[in-house]
């Protein structure tokens, strides 16, 4: 270290210790606990996601999607097993016939495991009440009385979803059946609109359109949303993933009934903005099988509900399919 003497103008060199300072951050116990709970594979995936190549990132994302699909199938299989155990217990205790039992998971409507026909598996009254359908009589009259010109205009203006318009063209000629079909299609129009709404839209005070019948609005909000109340704040509505999946289950069940339990999902893929894989996976959780065919050089996917019900089972993936 040099010391400058201003009076003489000389500099005197004095030996001194060299000290290097480095920042030190105290580790929080929470950070240590979180780091300890993460597996090596999860750490590897995190590094690949942040710093890996595009191919590595796609591989990680694909594996995570496959895991989610597997978890959904596992949950469905567990639900089916549990429902069978409940039925066996009920039969042993002679409380009620097993065929009358109705079991359900968070995302699956009540179903009859011993149904003799597909129509008996899911009952319409468990999807939408007769009171709600009755209040849709006036609104559905536009569909039941539609002309070819109306359909052309609606397709051009996208007034209704393509699945709805496709079914309007083949409504029954029997007045009572035509009325019920129109009511169901109108309810489907409302339910599909709700399904596509974003979370931010549902947080508003009146999220559903005011032109909807009040009974329909109340039914949809009570069935597929939850109220969240925080101290000092107004009540908010939220839609958990399980309720979003329940809404999709109701849509698929109604469409299956409208199509005599053999449903081409081409229109729903477009209307609901979902992939064929997502719809097929969800339909399988309802007990449906699926098949793939070709039409005009494009893939066509069909889901079918048959009895006895066949729920998916979980299979271990082969080691050769592992990416890492």
mmCIF file of C-alpha atoms in Angstrom:
data_model
loop_
_atom_site.group_PDB
_atom_site.id
_atom_site.type_symbol
_atom_site.label_atom_id
_atom_site.label_comp_id
_atom_site.label_asym_id
_atom_site.label_seq_id
_atom_site.Cartn_x
_atom_site.Cartn_y
_atom_site.Cartn_z
ATOM 1 C CA UNK A 1 0.000 0.000 0.000
ATOM 2 C CA UNK A 2 1.430 3.458 -0.905
ATOM 3 C CA UNK A 3 1.259 6.512 1.438
ATOM 4 C CA UNK A 4 1.681 9.938 -0.197
ATOM 5 C CA UNK A 5 3.310 12.708 1.924
ATOM 6 C CA UNK A 6 1.914 16.011 0.651
ATOM 7 C CA UNK A 7 4.604 18.149 2.396
ATOM 8 C CA UNK A 8 7.588 16.358 0.819
ATOM 9 C CA UNK A 9 5.822 14.967 -2.241
ATOM 10 C CA UNK A 10 7.264 11.526 -1.580
ATOM 11 C CA UNK A 11 5.474 8.192 -1.547
ATOM 12 C CA UNK A 12 6.253 5.618 1.109
ATOM 13 C CA UNK A 13 5.397 1.965 0.461
ATOM 14 C CA UNK A 14 3.968 0.149 3.476
ATOM 15 C CA UNK A 15 3.341 -3.642 3.469
ATOM 16 C CA UNK A 16 -0.317 -4.583 4.016
ATOM 17 C CA UNK A 17 -2.473 -7.720 3.897
ATOM 18 C CA UNK A 18 -4.568 -8.308 0.777
ATOM 19 C CA UNK A 19 -8.177 -9.161 1.642
ATOM 20 C CA UNK A 20 -10.697 -10.356 -0.976
ATOM 21 C CA UNK A 21 -14.382 -9.977 -0.117
ATOM 22 C CA UNK A 22 -17.038 -12.284 -1.541
ATOM 23 C CA UNK A 23 -20.827 -12.143 -1.017
ATOM 24 C CA UNK A 24 -22.338 -14.797 1.234
ATOM 25 C CA UNK A 25 -26.012 -15.698 1.205
ATOM 26 C CA UNK A 26 -27.526 -17.555 4.107
ATOM 27 C CA UNK A 27 -29.455 -20.617 2.951
ATOM 28 C CA UNK A 28 -33.063 -20.782 4.029
ATOM 29 C CA UNK A 29 -34.349 -23.986 5.591
ATOM 30 C CA UNK A 30 -37.303 -23.976 3.174
ATOM 31 C CA UNK A 31 -34.960 -23.980 0.183
ATOM 32 C CA UNK A 32 -33.000 -26.903 1.628
ATOM 33 C CA UNK A 33 -36.209 -28.878 2.261
ATOM 34 C CA UNK A 34 -37.522 -28.245 -1.262
ATOM 35 C CA UNK A 35 -34.201 -29.194 -2.856
ATOM 36 C CA UNK A 36 -34.087 -32.416 -0.829
ATOM 37 C CA UNK A 37 -37.594 -33.402 -1.948
ATOM 38 C CA UNK A 38 -36.769 -33.139 -5.670
ATOM 39 C CA UNK A 39 -35.556 -36.343 -7.286
ATOM 40 C CA UNK A 40 -32.589 -36.578 -9.623
ATOM 41 C CA UNK A 41 -34.906 -37.135 -12.579
ATOM 42 C CA UNK A 42 -36.909 -34.001 -11.766
ATOM 43 C CA UNK A 43 -33.705 -31.967 -11.499
ATOM 44 C CA UNK A 44 -32.581 -33.369 -14.851
ATOM 45 C CA UNK A 45 -35.922 -32.454 -16.449
ATOM 46 C CA UNK A 46 -35.717 -28.930 -15.029
ATOM 47 C CA UNK A 47 -32.242 -28.442 -16.530
ATOM 48 C CA UNK A 48 -33.378 -29.804 -19.900
ATOM 49 C CA UNK A 49 -36.409 -27.505 -19.880
ATOM 50 C CA UNK A 50 -34.313 -24.396 -19.163
ATOM 51 C CA UNK A 51 -31.057 -25.118 -20.994
ATOM 52 C CA UNK A 52 -31.579 -28.212 -23.156
ATOM 53 C CA UNK A 53 -31.937 -28.389 -26.913
ATOM 54 C CA UNK A 54 -35.307 -28.204 -28.609
ATOM 55 C CA UNK A 55 -35.351 -31.979 -29.039
ATOM 56 C CA UNK A 56 -34.632 -32.564 -25.348
ATOM 57 C CA UNK A 57 -37.326 -30.098 -24.301
ATOM 58 C CA UNK A 58 -39.892 -31.804 -26.540
ATOM 59 C CA UNK A 59 -38.947 -35.179 -25.060
ATOM 60 C CA UNK A 60 -39.454 -33.882 -21.517
ATOM 61 C CA UNK A 61 -42.814 -32.320 -22.397
ATOM 62 C CA UNK A 62 -44.001 -35.529 -24.080
ATOM 63 C CA UNK A 63 -43.059 -37.620 -21.061
ATOM 64 C CA UNK A 64 -44.919 -35.248 -18.722
ATOM 65 C CA UNK A 65 -48.038 -35.374 -20.930
ATOM 66 C CA UNK A 66 -47.903 -39.170 -20.980
ATOM 67 C CA UNK A 67 -47.615 -39.192 -17.193
ATOM 68 C CA UNK A 68 -50.711 -36.978 -16.861
ATOM 69 C CA UNK A 69 -52.703 -39.261 -19.167
ATOM 70 C CA UNK A 70 -51.522 -42.257 -17.166
ATOM 71 C CA UNK A 71 -52.572 -40.630 -13.897
ATOM 72 C CA UNK A 72 -56.027 -39.921 -15.324
ATOM 73 C CA UNK A 73 -56.436 -43.525 -16.460
ATOM 74 C CA UNK A 74 -55.204 -44.786 -13.067
ATOM 75 C CA UNK A 75 -57.719 -42.592 -11.266
ATOM 76 C CA UNK A 76 -60.525 -43.908 -13.468
ATOM 77 C CA UNK A 77 -59.503 -47.523 -12.936
ATOM 78 C CA UNK A 78 -59.372 -47.000 -9.175
ATOM 79 C CA UNK A 79 -62.854 -45.457 -9.274
ATOM 80 C CA UNK A 80 -64.237 -48.439 -11.163
ATOM 81 C CA UNK A 81 -62.636 -50.871 -8.684
ATOM 82 C CA UNK A 82 -63.966 -48.949 -5.707
ATOM 83 C CA UNK A 83 -67.467 -48.848 -7.192
ATOM 84 C CA UNK A 84 -67.384 -52.629 -7.661
ATOM 85 C CA UNK A 85 -66.339 -53.097 -4.036
ATOM 86 C CA UNK A 86 -69.194 -50.855 -2.903
ATOM 87 C CA UNK A 87 -71.657 -52.917 -4.907
ATOM 88 C CA UNK A 88 -70.349 -56.179 -3.409
ATOM 89 C CA UNK A 89 -70.663 -54.766 0.096
ATOM 90 C CA UNK A 90 -74.217 -53.623 -0.589
ATOM 91 C CA UNK A 91 -75.142 -57.047 -1.926
ATOM 92 C CA UNK A 92 -73.746 -58.756 1.193
ATOM 93 C CA UNK A 93 -75.615 -56.461 3.589
ATOM 94 C CA UNK A 94 -78.843 -56.601 1.515
ATOM 95 C CA UNK A 95 -79.280 -52.826 1.753
ATOM 96 C CA UNK A 96 -80.289 -52.387 -1.882
ATOM 97 C CA UNK A 97 -79.747 -54.161 -5.218
ATOM 98 C CA UNK A 98 -76.339 -53.538 -6.774
ATOM 99 C CA UNK A 99 -77.961 -52.556 -10.040
ATOM 100 C CA UNK A 100 -79.570 -49.556 -8.347
ATOM 101 C CA UNK A 101 -76.315 -48.199 -6.952
ATOM 102 C CA UNK A 102 -74.898 -45.069 -8.526
ATOM 103 C CA UNK A 103 -71.253 -44.260 -8.015
ATOM 104 C CA UNK A 104 -69.156 -41.462 -9.377
ATOM 105 C CA UNK A 105 -65.759 -39.831 -9.237
ATOM 106 C CA UNK A 106 -65.120 -36.125 -9.354
ATOM 107 C CA UNK A 107 -65.129 -36.047 -13.162
ATOM 108 C CA UNK A 108 -67.561 -38.856 -14.036
ATOM 109 C CA UNK A 109 -71.369 -38.588 -13.802
ATOM 110 C CA UNK A 110 -73.319 -41.295 -11.917
ATOM 111 C CA UNK A 111 -73.450 -44.521 -13.924
ATOM 112 C CA UNK A 112 -75.036 -47.971 -13.705
ATOM 113 C CA UNK A 113 -72.308 -50.600 -13.871
ATOM 114 C CA UNK A 114 -74.924 -53.350 -14.437
ATOM 115 C CA UNK A 115 -76.727 -51.604 -17.299
ATOM 116 C CA UNK A 116 -78.174 -53.930 -19.928
ATOM 117 C CA UNK A 117 -78.219 -51.299 -22.696
ATOM 118 C CA UNK A 118 -76.015 -48.239 -23.369
ATOM 119 C CA UNK A 119 -78.994 -45.962 -22.724
ATOM 120 C CA UNK A 120 -79.177 -47.227 -19.129
ATOM 121 C CA UNK A 121 -75.537 -46.442 -18.296
ATOM 122 C CA UNK A 122 -75.925 -42.677 -17.910
ATOM 123 C CA UNK A 123 -79.385 -41.272 -17.195
ATOM 124 C CA UNK A 124 -80.347 -37.933 -18.726
ATOM 125 C CA UNK A 125 -81.814 -36.741 -15.406
ATOM 126 C CA UNK A 126 -78.333 -37.068 -13.853
ATOM 127 C CA UNK A 127 -76.901 -34.802 -16.563
ATOM 128 C CA UNK A 128 -79.578 -32.114 -16.715
ATOM 129 C CA UNK A 129 -82.862 -31.902 -14.825
ATOM 130 C CA UNK A 130 -86.244 -31.857 -16.545
ATOM 131 C CA UNK A 131 -86.904 -28.421 -15.007
ATOM 132 C CA UNK A 132 -83.848 -26.962 -16.746
ATOM 133 C CA UNK A 133 -84.843 -28.532 -20.068
ATOM 134 C CA UNK A 134 -88.392 -27.217 -19.715
ATOM 135 C CA UNK A 135 -87.193 -23.621 -19.438
ATOM 136 C CA UNK A 136 -85.359 -24.057 -22.762
ATOM 137 C CA UNK A 137 -88.520 -24.646 -24.789
ATOM 138 C CA UNK A 138 -88.717 -21.086 -26.113
ATOM 139 C CA UNK A 139 -84.979 -20.766 -26.736
ATOM 140 C CA UNK A 140 -84.840 -24.099 -28.589
ATOM 141 C CA UNK A 141 -87.739 -23.226 -30.908
ATOM 142 C CA UNK A 142 -85.248 -21.496 -33.214
ATOM 143 C CA UNK A 143 -83.508 -24.860 -33.682
ATOM 144 C CA UNK A 144 -86.602 -27.032 -34.026
ATOM 145 C CA UNK A 145 -88.170 -24.651 -36.574
ATOM 146 C CA UNK A 146 -84.984 -23.831 -38.492
ATOM 147 C CA UNK A 147 -85.018 -23.718 -42.296
ATOM 148 C CA UNK A 148 -82.183 -24.459 -44.699
ATOM 149 C CA UNK A 149 -81.652 -20.717 -45.090
ATOM 150 C CA UNK A 150 -81.362 -20.354 -41.311
ATOM 151 C CA UNK A 151 -78.780 -23.119 -41.147
ATOM 152 C CA UNK A 152 -76.738 -21.561 -43.944
ATOM 153 C CA UNK A 153 -76.773 -18.189 -42.185
ATOM 154 C CA UNK A 154 -75.837 -19.722 -38.832
ATOM 155 C CA UNK A 155 -72.936 -21.613 -40.380
ATOM 156 C CA UNK A 156 -71.660 -18.465 -42.051
ATOM 157 C CA UNK A 157 -72.003 -16.323 -38.915
ATOM 158 C CA UNK A 158 -70.952 -19.170 -36.565
ATOM 159 C CA UNK A 159 -74.019 -18.532 -34.430
ATOM 160 C CA UNK A 160 -74.045 -22.104 -33.156
ATOM 161 C CA UNK A 161 -71.341 -24.746 -32.826
ATOM 162 C CA UNK A 162 -70.881 -27.022 -35.813
ATOM 163 C CA UNK A 163 -71.980 -30.105 -33.842
ATOM 164 C CA UNK A 164 -75.269 -28.385 -32.953
ATOM 165 C CA UNK A 165 -75.978 -27.411 -36.559
ATOM 166 C CA UNK A 166 -75.085 -30.895 -37.754
ATOM 167 C CA UNK A 167 -77.694 -32.418 -35.421
ATOM 168 C CA UNK A 168 -80.382 -29.816 -36.260
ATOM 169 C CA UNK A 169 -80.400 -31.147 -39.821
ATOM 170 C CA UNK A 170 -81.483 -34.609 -38.634
ATOM 171 C CA UNK A 171 -83.988 -33.823 -35.873
ATOM 172 C CA UNK A 172 -86.834 -36.291 -35.398
ATOM 173 C CA UNK A 173 -90.173 -35.718 -37.152
ATOM 174 C CA UNK A 174 -92.056 -36.845 -34.029
ATOM 175 C CA UNK A 175 -93.098 -33.607 -32.246
ATOM 176 C CA UNK A 176 -92.335 -34.715 -28.672
ATOM 177 C CA UNK A 177 -88.979 -36.250 -29.606
ATOM 178 C CA UNK A 178 -88.091 -33.197 -31.712
ATOM 179 C CA UNK A 179 -88.857 -30.906 -28.768
ATOM 180 C CA UNK A 180 -86.626 -32.892 -26.389
ATOM 181 C CA UNK A 181 -83.809 -33.003 -28.942
ATOM 182 C CA UNK A 182 -84.034 -29.242 -29.439
ATOM 183 C CA UNK A 183 -83.920 -28.643 -25.681
ATOM 184 C CA UNK A 184 -80.880 -30.897 -25.300
ATOM 185 C CA UNK A 185 -79.078 -29.198 -28.197
ATOM 186 C CA UNK A 186 -79.767 -25.761 -26.726
ATOM 187 C CA UNK A 187 -78.425 -26.862 -23.357
ATOM 188 C CA UNK A 188 -75.364 -28.302 -25.125
ATOM 189 C CA UNK A 189 -74.824 -24.938 -26.831
ATOM 190 C CA UNK A 190 -74.816 -23.222 -23.434
ATOM 191 C CA UNK A 191 -72.629 -25.861 -21.770
ATOM 192 C CA UNK A 192 -70.029 -25.804 -24.560
ATOM 193 C CA UNK A 193 -69.927 -22.008 -24.333
ATOM 194 C CA UNK A 194 -69.304 -22.280 -20.591
ATOM 195 C CA UNK A 195 -66.579 -24.903 -21.141
ATOM 196 C CA UNK A 196 -64.663 -22.550 -23.452
ATOM 197 C CA UNK A 197 -64.826 -19.583 -21.071
ATOM 198 C CA UNK A 198 -61.544 -18.481 -19.510
ATOM 199 C CA UNK A 199 -60.931 -18.292 -15.773
ATOM 200 C CA UNK A 200 -60.723 -14.503 -15.917
ATOM 201 C CA UNK A 201 -64.224 -14.352 -17.432
ATOM 202 C CA UNK A 202 -65.683 -16.523 -14.683
ATOM 203 C CA UNK A 203 -64.344 -14.217 -11.959
ATOM 204 C CA UNK A 204 -66.759 -11.462 -12.936
ATOM 205 C CA UNK A 205 -69.959 -10.905 -10.971
ATOM 206 C CA UNK A 206 -72.240 -12.175 -13.748
ATOM 207 C CA UNK A 207 -70.037 -14.375 -15.970
ATOM 208 C CA UNK A 208 -72.760 -16.063 -18.029
ATOM 209 C CA UNK A 209 -74.699 -14.172 -20.733
ATOM 210 C CA UNK A 210 -77.845 -12.483 -19.436
ATOM 211 C CA UNK A 211 -79.906 -13.767 -22.366
ATOM 212 C CA UNK A 212 -79.581 -17.297 -20.992
ATOM 213 C CA UNK A 213 -82.573 -18.434 -18.895
ATOM 214 C CA UNK A 214 -81.901 -17.777 -15.211
ATOM 215 C CA UNK A 215 -82.503 -21.412 -14.246
ATOM 216 C CA UNK A 216 -79.849 -22.523 -16.754
ATOM 217 C CA UNK A 217 -77.342 -19.978 -15.461
ATOM 218 C CA UNK A 218 -77.909 -21.045 -11.865
ATOM 219 C CA UNK A 219 -77.682 -24.746 -12.737
ATOM 220 C CA UNK A 220 -74.418 -24.383 -14.657
ATOM 221 C CA UNK A 221 -72.788 -22.213 -11.993
ATOM 222 C CA UNK A 222 -73.893 -24.468 -9.131
ATOM 223 C CA UNK A 223 -72.823 -27.669 -10.902
ATOM 224 C CA UNK A 224 -69.489 -26.702 -12.435
ATOM 225 C CA UNK A 225 -68.072 -23.871 -10.285
ATOM 226 C CA UNK A 226 -67.072 -23.269 -6.676
ATOM 227 C CA UNK A 227 -67.568 -20.161 -4.578
ATOM 228 C CA UNK A 228 -64.444 -18.734 -2.933
ATOM 229 C CA UNK A 229 -64.913 -16.147 -0.206
ATOM 230 C CA UNK A 230 -61.951 -14.254 1.252
ATOM 231 C CA UNK A 231 -62.169 -11.931 4.284
ATOM 232 C CA UNK A 232 -63.015 -8.398 3.237
ATOM 233 C CA UNK A 233 -63.611 -9.356 -0.402
ATOM 234 C CA UNK A 234 -66.649 -10.286 -2.442
ATOM 235 C CA UNK A 235 -67.416 -13.884 -3.335
ATOM 236 C CA UNK A 236 -65.499 -15.155 -6.379
ATOM 237 C CA UNK A 237 -66.140 -18.115 -8.649
ATOM 238 C CA UNK A 238 -63.497 -20.604 -9.728
ATOM 239 C CA UNK A 239 -63.520 -23.735 -11.891
ATOM 240 C CA UNK A 240 -61.132 -26.450 -10.639
ATOM 241 C CA UNK A 241 -59.788 -28.911 -13.194
ATOM 242 C CA UNK A 242 -62.023 -31.700 -11.860
ATOM 243 C CA UNK A 243 -65.123 -29.568 -12.495
ATOM 244 C CA UNK A 244 -63.838 -28.633 -15.944
ATOM 245 C CA UNK A 245 -63.493 -32.352 -16.645
ATOM 246 C CA UNK A 246 -66.982 -32.967 -15.256
ATOM 247 C CA UNK A 247 -68.396 -30.422 -17.713
ATOM 248 C CA UNK A 248 -66.601 -32.230 -20.554
ATOM 249 C CA UNK A 249 -68.045 -35.541 -19.309
ATOM 250 C CA UNK A 250 -71.565 -34.091 -19.425
ATOM 251 C CA UNK A 251 -70.956 -32.811 -22.964
ATOM 252 C CA UNK A 252 -69.700 -36.201 -24.164
ATOM 253 C CA UNK A 253 -72.543 -38.135 -22.508
ATOM 254 C CA UNK A 254 -75.192 -35.896 -24.079
ATOM 255 C CA UNK A 255 -73.531 -36.148 -27.491
ATOM 256 C CA UNK A 256 -73.351 -39.939 -27.153
ATOM 257 C CA UNK A 257 -77.067 -40.060 -26.393
ATOM 258 C CA UNK A 258 -77.850 -37.780 -29.355
ATOM 259 C CA UNK A 259 -75.785 -40.044 -31.651
ATOM 260 C CA UNK A 260 -77.108 -43.378 -30.377
ATOM 261 C CA UNK A 261 -73.831 -44.058 -28.534
ATOM 262 C CA UNK A 262 -71.594 -44.036 -31.631
ATOM 263 C CA UNK A 263 -70.072 -40.551 -31.806
ATOM 264 C CA UNK A 264 -67.817 -39.078 -34.490
ATOM 265 C CA UNK A 265 -65.772 -36.526 -32.519
ATOM 266 C CA UNK A 266 -64.635 -34.510 -35.554
ATOM 267 C CA UNK A 267 -66.993 -31.605 -34.798
ATOM 268 C CA UNK A 268 -66.178 -31.613 -31.080
ATOM 269 C CA UNK A 269 -62.446 -31.404 -31.811
ATOM 270 C CA UNK A 270 -63.077 -28.123 -33.633
ATOM 271 C CA UNK A 271 -65.840 -26.767 -31.384
ATOM 272 C CA UNK A 272 -64.097 -27.436 -28.060
ATOM 273 C CA UNK A 273 -60.572 -26.732 -29.368
ATOM 274 C CA UNK A 274 -59.308 -30.055 -28.041
ATOM 275 C CA UNK A 275 -57.071 -32.699 -29.539
ATOM 276 C CA UNK A 276 -58.436 -36.060 -30.621
ATOM 277 C CA UNK A 277 -56.196 -37.694 -28.034
ATOM 278 C CA UNK A 278 -57.677 -35.624 -25.201
ATOM 279 C CA UNK A 279 -61.260 -36.449 -26.198
ATOM 280 C CA UNK A 280 -60.538 -40.152 -26.714
ATOM 281 C CA UNK A 281 -58.751 -40.399 -23.356
ATOM 282 C CA UNK A 282 -61.643 -38.687 -21.612
ATOM 283 C CA UNK A 283 -64.222 -40.838 -23.400
ATOM 284 C CA UNK A 284 -62.355 -43.977 -22.298
ATOM 285 C CA UNK A 285 -62.700 -42.811 -18.684
ATOM 286 C CA UNK A 286 -66.476 -42.890 -19.279
ATOM 287 C CA UNK A 287 -66.288 -46.522 -20.387
ATOM 288 C CA UNK A 288 -66.136 -45.891 -24.150
ATOM 289 C CA UNK A 289 -64.027 -47.633 -26.748
ATOM 290 C CA UNK A 290 -62.626 -45.856 -29.803
ATOM 291 C CA UNK A 291 -61.738 -46.609 -33.392
ATOM 292 C CA UNK A 292 -59.928 -44.790 -36.183
ATOM 293 C CA UNK A 293 -60.929 -44.768 -39.840
ATOM 294 C CA UNK A 294 -60.247 -42.825 -43.044
ATOM 295 C CA UNK A 295 -62.650 -40.448 -44.754
ATOM 296 C CA UNK A 296 -61.641 -38.227 -47.664
ATOM 297 C CA UNK A 297 -57.977 -38.920 -46.870
ATOM 298 C CA UNK A 298 -58.285 -37.685 -43.307
ATOM 299 C CA UNK A 299 -58.420 -39.492 -39.982
ATOM 300 C CA UNK A 300 -61.837 -39.891 -38.375
ATOM 301 C CA UNK A 301 -62.116 -40.881 -34.715
ATOM 302 C CA UNK A 302 -65.240 -42.484 -33.283
ATOM 303 C CA UNK A 303 -66.016 -43.234 -29.629
ATOM 304 C CA UNK A 304 -68.537 -45.964 -28.805
ATOM 305 C CA UNK A 305 -70.338 -46.777 -25.558
ATOM 306 C CA UNK A 306 -71.106 -50.481 -25.175
ATOM 307 C CA UNK A 307 -72.259 -52.771 -22.395
ATOM 308 C CA UNK A 308 -70.856 -54.306 -20.337
ATOM 309 C CA UNK A 309 -68.760 -51.264 -19.483
ATOM 310 C CA UNK A 310 -65.020 -51.532 -20.066
ATOM 311 C CA UNK A 311 -62.960 -49.068 -18.069
ATOM 312 C CA UNK A 312 -59.262 -48.569 -18.894
ATOM 313 C CA UNK A 313 -56.550 -50.410 -16.971
ATOM 314 C CA UNK A 314 -53.070 -49.192 -16.120
ATOM 315 C CA UNK A 315 -50.171 -50.964 -17.831
ATOM 316 C CA UNK A 316 -46.473 -50.586 -17.038
ATOM 317 C CA UNK A 317 -44.497 -48.956 -19.805
ATOM 318 C CA UNK A 318 -41.745 -51.021 -21.370
ATOM 319 C CA UNK A 319 -38.206 -50.087 -20.398
ATOM 320 C CA UNK A 320 -37.277 -49.572 -24.033
ATOM 321 C CA UNK A 321 -39.756 -46.719 -24.274
ATOM 322 C CA UNK A 322 -37.931 -44.691 -21.645
ATOM 323 C CA UNK A 323 -36.237 -41.610 -23.029
ATOM 324 C CA UNK A 324 -33.554 -41.322 -20.348
#
